[in-house]
Amino acid sequence: MGKNDVNQIADNVRVVHAGCGVNALSGLQSRINSMYCSLLVGLISAAHQAILRLSSVSCHNLIDVVVGKLRPNRHWRHSLRW
């Protein structure tokens, strides 16, 4: 690994985000928490998926993009905002 490995280019990245619905469906959370989570991120059966096609994004910038898109949006059931 060289010193410039951090700045490698990512051309195609798949992001899958299930949210807290995973725990809600497996019975690991209380009913109230399960209902709250399902309102925020939807059900696990509709796990959030996205394919990012990036021409030239460094690994640090890619992390910023992904984290920014996974923030919950209270006006929409899904947490990915594209």
mmCIF file of C-alpha atoms in Angstrom:
data_model
loop_
_atom_site.group_PDB
_atom_site.id
_atom_site.type_symbol
_atom_site.label_atom_id
_atom_site.label_comp_id
_atom_site.label_asym_id
_atom_site.label_seq_id
_atom_site.Cartn_x
_atom_site.Cartn_y
_atom_site.Cartn_z
ATOM 1 C CA MET A 1 0.000 0.000 0.000
ATOM 2 C CA GLY A 2 1.323 3.374 -0.976
ATOM 3 C CA LYS A 3 0.880 6.732 0.647
ATOM 4 C CA ASN A 4 -1.776 7.750 -1.914
ATOM 5 C CA ASP A 5 -4.039 4.726 -1.352
ATOM 6 C CA VAL A 6 -6.479 6.927 0.585
ATOM 7 C CA ASN A 7 -7.212 8.909 -2.586
ATOM 8 C CA GLN A 8 -8.135 5.969 -4.807
ATOM 9 C CA ILE A 9 -11.081 6.529 -7.115
ATOM 10 C CA ALA A 10 -14.367 4.702 -6.537
ATOM 11 C CA ASP A 11 -16.425 4.130 -9.692
ATOM 12 C CA ASN A 12 -19.337 2.050 -8.447
ATOM 13 C CA VAL A 13 -20.429 1.714 -4.832
ATOM 14 C CA ARG A 14 -23.486 -0.083 -3.475
ATOM 15 C CA VAL A 15 -24.864 1.141 -0.162
ATOM 16 C CA VAL A 16 -27.382 -0.942 1.774
ATOM 17 C CA HIS A 17 -28.953 0.537 4.896
ATOM 18 C CA ALA A 18 -31.570 -1.396 6.826
ATOM 19 C CA GLY A 19 -31.989 1.012 9.723
ATOM 20 C CA CYS A 20 -33.417 0.025 13.079
ATOM 21 C CA GLY A 21 -36.215 -1.984 11.462
ATOM 22 C CA VAL A 22 -33.883 -4.987 11.658
ATOM 23 C CA ASN A 23 -34.072 -5.080 15.434
ATOM 24 C CA ALA A 24 -37.761 -4.206 15.393
ATOM 25 C CA LEU A 25 -38.637 -7.270 13.328
ATOM 26 C CA SER A 26 -36.404 -9.638 15.258
ATOM 27 C CA GLY A 27 -38.111 -8.739 18.537
ATOM 28 C CA LEU A 28 -35.018 -7.168 20.071
ATOM 29 C CA GLN A 29 -36.736 -3.837 20.701
ATOM 30 C CA SER A 30 -39.858 -2.856 22.589
ATOM 31 C CA ARG A 31 -43.104 -2.348 20.685
ATOM 32 C CA ILE A 32 -42.936 1.435 21.061
ATOM 33 C CA ASN A 33 -39.355 1.574 19.796
ATOM 34 C CA SER A 34 -40.300 -0.724 16.928
ATOM 35 C CA MET A 35 -43.142 1.571 15.895
ATOM 36 C CA TYR A 36 -40.878 4.627 16.175
ATOM 37 C CA CYS A 37 -38.186 2.996 14.048
ATOM 38 C CA SER A 38 -40.632 1.832 11.400
ATOM 39 C CA LEU A 39 -41.870 5.398 11.021
ATOM 40 C CA LEU A 40 -38.317 6.675 10.568
ATOM 41 C CA VAL A 41 -36.760 4.115 8.265
ATOM 42 C CA GLY A 42 -39.477 1.773 7.049
ATOM 43 C CA LEU A 43 -39.481 -2.012 7.249
ATOM 44 C CA ILE A 44 -36.467 -4.250 6.752
ATOM 45 C CA SER A 45 -38.229 -5.906 3.800
ATOM 46 C CA ALA A 46 -37.745 -2.611 1.992
ATOM 47 C CA ALA A 47 -34.100 -2.166 2.978
ATOM 48 C CA HIS A 48 -32.661 0.988 1.513
ATOM 49 C CA GLN A 49 -30.361 0.390 -1.414
ATOM 50 C CA ALA A 50 -28.617 2.776 -3.711
ATOM 51 C CA ILE A 51 -25.943 2.599 -6.357
ATOM 52 C CA LEU A 52 -23.631 5.567 -6.500
ATOM 53 C CA ARG A 53 -21.849 6.146 -9.776
ATOM 54 C CA LEU A 54 -18.949 8.409 -8.991
ATOM 55 C CA SER A 55 -16.443 9.646 -11.546
ATOM 56 C CA SER A 56 -13.760 10.787 -9.117
ATOM 57 C CA VAL A 57 -14.361 10.814 -5.393
ATOM 58 C CA SER A 58 -11.705 10.165 -2.771
ATOM 59 C CA CYS A 59 -12.440 7.707 0.031
ATOM 60 C CA HIS A 60 -12.824 10.547 2.548
ATOM 61 C CA ASN A 61 -15.332 12.357 0.324
ATOM 62 C CA LEU A 62 -17.191 9.104 -0.324
ATOM 63 C CA ILE A 63 -17.691 8.601 3.410
ATOM 64 C CA ASP A 64 -19.056 12.149 3.694
ATOM 65 C CA VAL A 65 -21.497 11.479 0.836
ATOM 66 C CA VAL A 66 -22.747 8.171 2.259
ATOM 67 C CA VAL A 67 -23.116 9.429 5.831
ATOM 68 C CA GLY A 68 -24.914 12.532 4.590
ATOM 69 C CA LYS A 69 -27.434 10.413 2.673
ATOM 70 C CA LEU A 70 -28.192 8.076 5.595
ATOM 71 C CA ARG A 71 -29.499 10.783 7.908
ATOM 72 C CA PRO A 72 -33.189 10.268 8.760
ATOM 73 C CA ASN A 73 -35.638 12.541 7.002
ATOM 74 C CA ARG A 74 -38.750 13.076 9.112
ATOM 75 C CA HIS A 75 -40.831 14.064 6.067
ATOM 76 C CA TRP A 76 -40.196 10.797 4.202
ATOM 77 C CA ARG A 77 -40.325 7.173 5.354
ATOM 78 C CA HIS A 78 -36.977 6.267 3.848
ATOM 79 C CA SER A 79 -33.736 7.595 5.250
ATOM 80 C CA LEU A 80 -31.826 7.819 1.961
ATOM 81 C CA ARG A 81 -32.258 11.190 0.274
ATOM 82 C CA TRP A 82 -30.909 11.291 -3.317
#
